[in-house]
Amino acid sequence: MGKTLMLAGVVLFVAGLMLTFDPVGRLGKLPGDIVWRAKGWTLFVPITTSVLISLLLTLLLSLINHFRQ
């Protein structure tokens, strides 16, 4: 349980770094992210950003799993 919590902490830390130091300033504004504005409300669906973050986390976790064995 402890190792799982530490791994979750590392993943959250890396995600925080990505959001804080986004060099291009485009995370969340990629082509494919849907923004729909109407009277008094906005719907934001970050499809491309979600796929990109999923791929990066999959790669990171695969590398961690590879070196753990």
PDB file of N, CA and C in Angstrom:
ATOM      1  N   MET A   1       0.822  -1.187   0.000  1.00  0.00           N
ATOM      2  CA  MET A   1       0.000   0.000   0.000  1.00  0.00           C
ATOM      3  C   MET A   1       0.870   1.256   0.000  1.00  0.00           C
ATOM      4  N   GLY A   2       1.964   1.211   0.726  1.00  0.00           N
ATOM      5  CA  GLY A   2       2.849   2.364   0.812  1.00  0.00           C
ATOM      6  C   GLY A   2       3.489   2.699  -0.528  1.00  0.00           C
ATOM      7  N   LYS A   3       3.930   1.664  -1.245  1.00  0.00           N
ATOM      8  CA  LYS A   3       4.549   1.888  -2.552  1.00  0.00           C
ATOM      9  C   LYS A   3       3.541   2.467  -3.537  1.00  0.00           C
ATOM     10  N   THR A   4       2.307   2.017  -3.468  1.00  0.00           N
ATOM     11  CA  THR A   4       1.261   2.530  -4.349  1.00  0.00           C
ATOM     12  C   THR A   4       1.005   4.011  -4.078  1.00  0.00           C
ATOM     13  N   LEU A   5       0.973   4.383  -2.801  1.00  0.00           N
ATOM     14  CA  LEU A   5       0.768   5.787  -2.452  1.00  0.00           C
ATOM     15  C   LEU A   5       1.945   6.649  -2.900  1.00  0.00           C
ATOM     16  N   MET A   6       3.166   6.133  -2.768  1.00  0.00           N
ATOM     17  CA  MET A   6       4.336   6.888  -3.229  1.00  0.00           C
ATOM     18  C   MET A   6       4.308   7.059  -4.742  1.00  0.00           C
ATOM     19  N   LEU A   7       3.916   6.012  -5.461  1.00  0.00           N
ATOM     20  CA  LEU A   7       3.822   6.098  -6.913  1.00  0.00           C
ATOM     21  C   LEU A   7       2.754   7.099  -7.323  1.00  0.00           C
ATOM     22  N   ALA A   8       1.629   7.086  -6.640  1.00  0.00           N
ATOM     23  CA  ALA A   8       0.566   8.059  -6.929  1.00  0.00           C
ATOM     24  C   ALA A   8       1.069   9.472  -6.665  1.00  0.00           C
ATOM     25  N   GLY A   9       1.857   9.654  -5.620  1.00  0.00           N
ATOM     26  CA  GLY A   9       2.430  10.962  -5.324  1.00  0.00           C
ATOM     27  C   GLY A   9       3.376  11.427  -6.416  1.00  0.00           C
ATOM     28  N   VAL A  10       4.195  10.519  -6.934  1.00  0.00           N
ATOM     29  CA  VAL A  10       5.116  10.863  -8.022  1.00  0.00           C
ATOM     30  C   VAL A  10       4.335  11.245  -9.273  1.00  0.00           C
ATOM     31  N   VAL A  11       3.296  10.489  -9.577  1.00  0.00           N
ATOM     32  CA  VAL A  11       2.482  10.783 -10.758  1.00  0.00           C
ATOM     33  C   VAL A  11       1.816  12.152 -10.618  1.00  0.00           C
ATOM     34  N   LEU A  12       1.277  12.451  -9.446  1.00  0.00           N
ATOM     35  CA  LEU A  12       0.658  13.758  -9.218  1.00  0.00           C
ATOM     36  C   LEU A  12       1.698  14.874  -9.276  1.00  0.00           C
ATOM     37  N   PHE A  13       2.902  14.619  -8.772  1.00  0.00           N
ATOM     38  CA  PHE A  13       3.965  15.613  -8.822  1.00  0.00           C
ATOM     39  C   PHE A  13       4.353  15.921 -10.265  1.00  0.00           C
ATOM     40  N   VAL A  14       4.496  14.883 -11.084  1.00  0.00           N
ATOM     41  CA  VAL A  14       4.843  15.082 -12.501  1.00  0.00           C
ATOM     42  C   VAL A  14       3.718  15.827 -13.216  1.00  0.00           C
ATOM     43  N   ALA A  15       2.474  15.483 -12.920  1.00  0.00           N
ATOM     44  CA  ALA A  15       1.345  16.192 -13.528  1.00  0.00           C
ATOM     45  C   ALA A  15       1.355  17.662 -13.116  1.00  0.00           C
ATOM     46  N   GLY A  16       1.672  17.936 -11.866  1.00  0.00           N
ATOM     47  CA  GLY A  16       1.761  19.312 -11.395  1.00  0.00           C
ATOM     48  C   GLY A  16       2.876  20.078 -12.095  1.00  0.00           C
ATOM     49  N   LEU A  17       4.011  19.423 -12.295  1.00  0.00           N
ATOM     50  CA  LEU A  17       5.106  20.060 -13.030  1.00  0.00           C
ATOM     51  C   LEU A  17       4.697  20.373 -14.466  1.00  0.00           C
ATOM     52  N   MET A  18       3.984  19.438 -15.091  1.00  0.00           N
ATOM     53  CA  MET A  18       3.538  19.668 -16.466  1.00  0.00           C
ATOM     54  C   MET A  18       2.612  20.871 -16.543  1.00  0.00           C
ATOM     55  N   LEU A  19       1.733  21.011 -15.587  1.00  0.00           N
ATOM     56  CA  LEU A  19       0.796  22.128 -15.597  1.00  0.00           C
ATOM     57  C   LEU A  19       1.475  23.448 -15.232  1.00  0.00           C
ATOM     58  N   THR A  20       2.446  23.394 -14.336  1.00  0.00           N
ATOM     59  CA  THR A  20       3.118  24.605 -13.891  1.00  0.00           C
ATOM     60  C   THR A  20       4.103  25.127 -14.925  1.00  0.00           C
ATOM     61  N   PHE A  21       4.882  24.235 -15.495  1.00  0.00           N
ATOM     62  CA  PHE A  21       5.951  24.644 -16.402  1.00  0.00           C
ATOM     63  C   PHE A  21       5.655  24.259 -17.843  1.00  0.00           C
ATOM     64  N   ASP A  22       4.427  24.388 -18.259  1.00  0.00           N
ATOM     65  CA  ASP A  22       4.040  24.104 -19.647  1.00  0.00           C
ATOM     66  C   ASP A  22       4.790  25.080 -20.549  1.00  0.00           C
ATOM     67  N   PRO A  23       5.827  24.606 -21.256  1.00  0.00           N
ATOM     68  CA  PRO A  23       6.693  25.528 -22.000  1.00  0.00           C
ATOM     69  C   PRO A  23       5.987  26.249 -23.140  1.00  0.00           C
ATOM     70  N   VAL A  24       5.008  25.636 -23.716  1.00  0.00           N
ATOM     71  CA  VAL A  24       4.336  26.245 -24.857  1.00  0.00           C
ATOM     72  C   VAL A  24       3.078  26.982 -24.416  1.00  0.00           C
ATOM     73  N   GLY A  25       2.525  26.609 -23.271  1.00  0.00           N
ATOM     74  CA  GLY A  25       1.310  27.240 -22.780  1.00  0.00           C
ATOM     75  C   GLY A  25       0.065  26.766 -23.497  1.00  0.00           C
ATOM     76  N   ARG A  26       0.140  25.569 -24.079  1.00  0.00           N
ATOM     77  CA  ARG A  26      -0.978  25.080 -24.872  1.00  0.00           C
ATOM     78  C   ARG A  26      -1.677  23.879 -24.248  1.00  0.00           C
ATOM     79  N   LEU A  27      -1.224  23.401 -23.111  1.00  0.00           N
ATOM     80  CA  LEU A  27      -1.873  22.256 -22.493  1.00  0.00           C
ATOM     81  C   LEU A  27      -3.293  22.646 -22.110  1.00  0.00           C
ATOM     82  N   GLY A  28      -4.268  21.976 -22.682  1.00  0.00           N
ATOM     83  CA  GLY A  28      -5.664  22.327 -22.477  1.00  0.00           C
ATOM     84  C   GLY A  28      -6.231  23.151 -23.612  1.00  0.00           C
ATOM     85  N   LYS A  29      -5.380  23.543 -24.557  1.00  0.00           N
ATOM     86  CA  LYS A  29      -5.823  24.333 -25.704  1.00  0.00           C
ATOM     87  C   LYS A  29      -5.366  23.688 -27.011  1.00  0.00           C
ATOM     88  N   LEU A  30      -5.259  22.381 -27.014  1.00  0.00           N
ATOM     89  CA  LEU A  30      -4.780  21.669 -28.195  1.00  0.00           C
ATOM     90  C   LEU A  30      -5.899  21.517 -29.224  1.00  0.00           C
ATOM     91  N   PRO A  31      -5.520  21.314 -30.494  1.00  0.00           N
ATOM     92  CA  PRO A  31      -6.551  21.020 -31.499  1.00  0.00           C
ATOM     93  C   PRO A  31      -7.269  19.720 -31.115  1.00  0.00           C
ATOM     94  N   GLY A  32      -8.551  19.737 -31.146  1.00  0.00           N
ATOM     95  CA  GLY A  32      -9.335  18.569 -30.742  1.00  0.00           C
ATOM     96  C   GLY A  32      -9.984  18.756 -29.386  1.00  0.00           C
ATOM     97  N   ASP A  33      -9.530  19.738 -28.615  1.00  0.00           N
ATOM     98  CA  ASP A  33     -10.199  20.081 -27.364  1.00  0.00           C
ATOM     99  C   ASP A  33     -11.431  20.916 -27.718  1.00  0.00           C
ATOM    100  N   ILE A  34     -12.558  20.524 -27.181  1.00  0.00           N
ATOM    101  CA  ILE A  34     -13.818  21.153 -27.550  1.00  0.00           C
ATOM    102  C   ILE A  34     -14.202  22.210 -26.512  1.00  0.00           C
ATOM    103  N   VAL A  35     -14.481  23.416 -26.977  1.00  0.00           N
ATOM    104  CA  VAL A  35     -14.983  24.488 -26.115  1.00  0.00           C
ATOM    105  C   VAL A  35     -16.269  24.996 -26.750  1.00  0.00           C
ATOM    106  N   TRP A  36     -17.347  24.932 -25.988  1.00  0.00           N
ATOM    107  CA  TRP A  36     -18.641  25.381 -26.487  1.00  0.00           C
ATOM    108  C   TRP A  36     -19.183  26.424 -25.527  1.00  0.00           C
ATOM    109  N   ARG A  37     -19.334  27.638 -26.011  1.00  0.00           N
ATOM    110  CA  ARG A  37     -19.820  28.737 -25.175  1.00  0.00           C
ATOM    111  C   ARG A  37     -21.256  29.069 -25.563  1.00  0.00           C
ATOM    112  N   ALA A  38     -22.071  29.231 -24.559  1.00  0.00           N
ATOM    113  CA  ALA A  38     -23.460  29.628 -24.770  1.00  0.00           C
ATOM    114  C   ALA A  38     -23.800  30.697 -23.730  1.00  0.00           C
ATOM    115  N   LYS A  39     -25.039  31.127 -23.710  1.00  0.00           N
ATOM    116  CA  LYS A  39     -25.458  32.162 -22.764  1.00  0.00           C
ATOM    117  C   LYS A  39     -25.189  31.742 -21.322  1.00  0.00           C
ATOM    118  N   GLY A  40     -24.238  32.404 -20.704  1.00  0.00           N
ATOM    119  CA  GLY A  40     -24.011  32.203 -19.284  1.00  0.00           C
ATOM    120  C   GLY A  40     -23.250  30.954 -18.880  1.00  0.00           C
ATOM    121  N   TRP A  41     -22.834  30.104 -19.814  1.00  0.00           N
ATOM    122  CA  TRP A  41     -22.091  28.918 -19.426  1.00  0.00           C
ATOM    123  C   TRP A  41     -21.138  28.487 -20.538  1.00  0.00           C
ATOM    124  N   THR A  42     -20.146  27.705 -20.150  1.00  0.00           N
ATOM    125  CA  THR A  42     -19.141  27.197 -21.080  1.00  0.00           C
ATOM    126  C   THR A  42     -18.942  25.715 -20.813  1.00  0.00           C
ATOM    127  N   LEU A  43     -18.879  24.924 -21.885  1.00  0.00           N
ATOM    128  CA  LEU A  43     -18.588  23.496 -21.783  1.00  0.00           C
ATOM    129  C   LEU A  43     -17.210  23.268 -22.387  1.00  0.00           C
ATOM    130  N   PHE A  44     -16.303  22.686 -21.606  1.00  0.00           N
ATOM    131  CA  PHE A  44     -14.947  22.421 -22.055  1.00  0.00           C
ATOM    132  C   PHE A  44     -14.696  20.929 -21.964  1.00  0.00           C
ATOM    133  N   VAL A  45     -14.377  20.286 -23.098  1.00  0.00           N
ATOM    134  CA  VAL A  45     -14.100  18.849 -23.149  1.00  0.00           C
ATOM    135  C   VAL A  45     -12.700  18.670 -23.735  1.00  0.00           C
ATOM    136  N   PRO A  46     -11.689  18.442 -22.882  1.00  0.00           N
ATOM    137  CA  PRO A  46     -10.298  18.357 -23.356  1.00  0.00           C
ATOM    138  C   PRO A  46      -9.940  16.962 -23.875  1.00  0.00           C
ATOM    139  N   ILE A  47     -10.475  16.595 -25.019  1.00  0.00           N
ATOM    140  CA  ILE A  47     -10.272  15.250 -25.557  1.00  0.00           C
ATOM    141  C   ILE A  47      -8.800  15.004 -25.893  1.00  0.00           C
ATOM    142  N   THR A  48      -8.198  15.865 -26.683  1.00  0.00           N
ATOM    143  CA  THR A  48      -6.818  15.669 -27.116  1.00  0.00           C
ATOM    144  C   THR A  48      -5.862  15.748 -25.927  1.00  0.00           C
ATOM    145  N   THR A  49      -6.095  16.678 -25.036  1.00  0.00           N
ATOM    146  CA  THR A  49      -5.239  16.795 -23.855  1.00  0.00           C
ATOM    147  C   THR A  49      -5.334  15.534 -23.002  1.00  0.00           C
ATOM    148  N   SER A  50      -6.524  14.982 -22.854  1.00  0.00           N
ATOM    149  CA  SER A  50      -6.709  13.757 -22.074  1.00  0.00           C
ATOM    150  C   SER A  50      -5.976  12.579 -22.705  1.00  0.00           C
ATOM    151  N   VAL A  51      -6.041  12.473 -24.023  1.00  0.00           N
ATOM    152  CA  VAL A  51      -5.346  11.386 -24.719  1.00  0.00           C
ATOM    153  C   VAL A  51      -3.837  11.541 -24.550  1.00  0.00           C
ATOM    154  N   LEU A  52      -3.329  12.762 -24.686  1.00  0.00           N
ATOM    155  CA  LEU A  52      -1.901  13.010 -24.539  1.00  0.00           C
ATOM    156  C   LEU A  52      -1.422  12.683 -23.128  1.00  0.00           C
ATOM    157  N   ILE A  53      -2.150  13.120 -22.122  1.00  0.00           N
ATOM    158  CA  ILE A  53      -1.774  12.821 -20.738  1.00  0.00           C
ATOM    159  C   ILE A  53      -1.850  11.325 -20.471  1.00  0.00           C
ATOM    160  N   SER A  54      -2.852  10.654 -21.029  1.00  0.00           N
ATOM    161  CA  SER A  54      -2.983   9.209 -20.871  1.00  0.00           C
ATOM    162  C   SER A  54      -1.793   8.481 -21.482  1.00  0.00           C
ATOM    163  N   LEU A  55      -1.376   8.896 -22.670  1.00  0.00           N
ATOM    164  CA  LEU A  55      -0.217   8.265 -23.310  1.00  0.00           C
ATOM    165  C   LEU A  55       1.058   8.492 -22.500  1.00  0.00           C
ATOM    166  N   LEU A  56       1.257   9.701 -21.996  1.00  0.00           N
ATOM    167  CA  LEU A  56       2.449   9.995 -21.204  1.00  0.00           C
ATOM    168  C   LEU A  56       2.466   9.201 -19.903  1.00  0.00           C
ATOM    169  N   LEU A  57       1.317   9.115 -19.238  1.00  0.00           N
ATOM    170  CA  LEU A  57       1.253   8.344 -17.996  1.00  0.00           C
ATOM    171  C   LEU A  57       1.440   6.846 -18.253  1.00  0.00           C
ATOM    172  N   THR A  58       0.906   6.349 -19.359  1.00  0.00           N
ATOM    173  CA  THR A  58       1.101   4.942 -19.710  1.00  0.00           C
ATOM    174  C   THR A  58       2.570   4.653 -19.938  1.00  0.00           C
ATOM    175  N   LEU A  59       3.250   5.533 -20.661  1.00  0.00           N
ATOM    176  CA  LEU A  59       4.680   5.365 -20.899  1.00  0.00           C
ATOM    177  C   LEU A  59       5.464   5.426 -19.593  1.00  0.00           C
ATOM    178  N   LEU A  60       5.153   6.397 -18.744  1.00  0.00           N
ATOM    179  CA  LEU A  60       5.849   6.542 -17.468  1.00  0.00           C
ATOM    180  C   LEU A  60       5.647   5.313 -16.588  1.00  0.00           C
ATOM    181  N   LEU A  61       4.419   4.854 -16.460  1.00  0.00           N
ATOM    182  CA  LEU A  61       4.141   3.695 -15.616  1.00  0.00           C
ATOM    183  C   LEU A  61       4.730   2.417 -16.191  1.00  0.00           C
ATOM    184  N   SER A  62       4.771   2.294 -17.511  1.00  0.00           N
ATOM    185  CA  SER A  62       5.406   1.130 -18.140  1.00  0.00           C
ATOM    186  C   SER A  62       6.902   1.108 -17.862  1.00  0.00           C
ATOM    187  N   LEU A  63       7.537   2.285 -17.933  1.00  0.00           N
ATOM    188  CA  LEU A  63       8.964   2.354 -17.625  1.00  0.00           C
ATOM    189  C   LEU A  63       9.228   2.024 -16.163  1.00  0.00           C
ATOM    190  N   ILE A  64       8.407   2.540 -15.272  1.00  0.00           N
ATOM    191  CA  ILE A  64       8.569   2.234 -13.849  1.00  0.00           C
ATOM    192  C   ILE A  64       8.384   0.743 -13.609  1.00  0.00           C
ATOM    193  N   ASN A  65       7.382   0.129 -14.225  1.00  0.00           N
ATOM    194  CA  ASN A  65       7.123  -1.302 -14.067  1.00  0.00           C
ATOM    195  C   ASN A  65       8.273  -2.117 -14.638  1.00  0.00           C
ATOM    196  N   HIS A  66       8.836  -1.671 -15.754  1.00  0.00           N
ATOM    197  CA  HIS A  66       9.944  -2.392 -16.382  1.00  0.00           C
ATOM    198  C   HIS A  66      11.166  -2.418 -15.461  1.00  0.00           C
ATOM    199  N   PHE A  67      11.467  -1.294 -14.826  1.00  0.00           N
ATOM    200  CA  PHE A  67      12.643  -1.227 -13.979  1.00  0.00           C
ATOM    201  C   PHE A  67      12.407  -1.824 -12.602  1.00  0.00           C
ATOM    202  N   ARG A  68      11.167  -2.017 -12.209  1.00  0.00           N
ATOM    203  CA  ARG A  68      10.876  -2.661 -10.924  1.00  0.00           C
ATOM    204  C   ARG A  68      11.102  -4.159 -10.983  1.00  0.00           C
ATOM    205  N   GLN A  69      10.983  -4.749 -12.157  1.00  0.00           N
ATOM    206  CA  GLN A  69      11.098  -6.212 -12.268  1.00  0.00           C
ATOM    207  C   GLN A  69      12.514  -6.671 -12.424  1.00  0.00           C
TER     208      GLN A  69
END
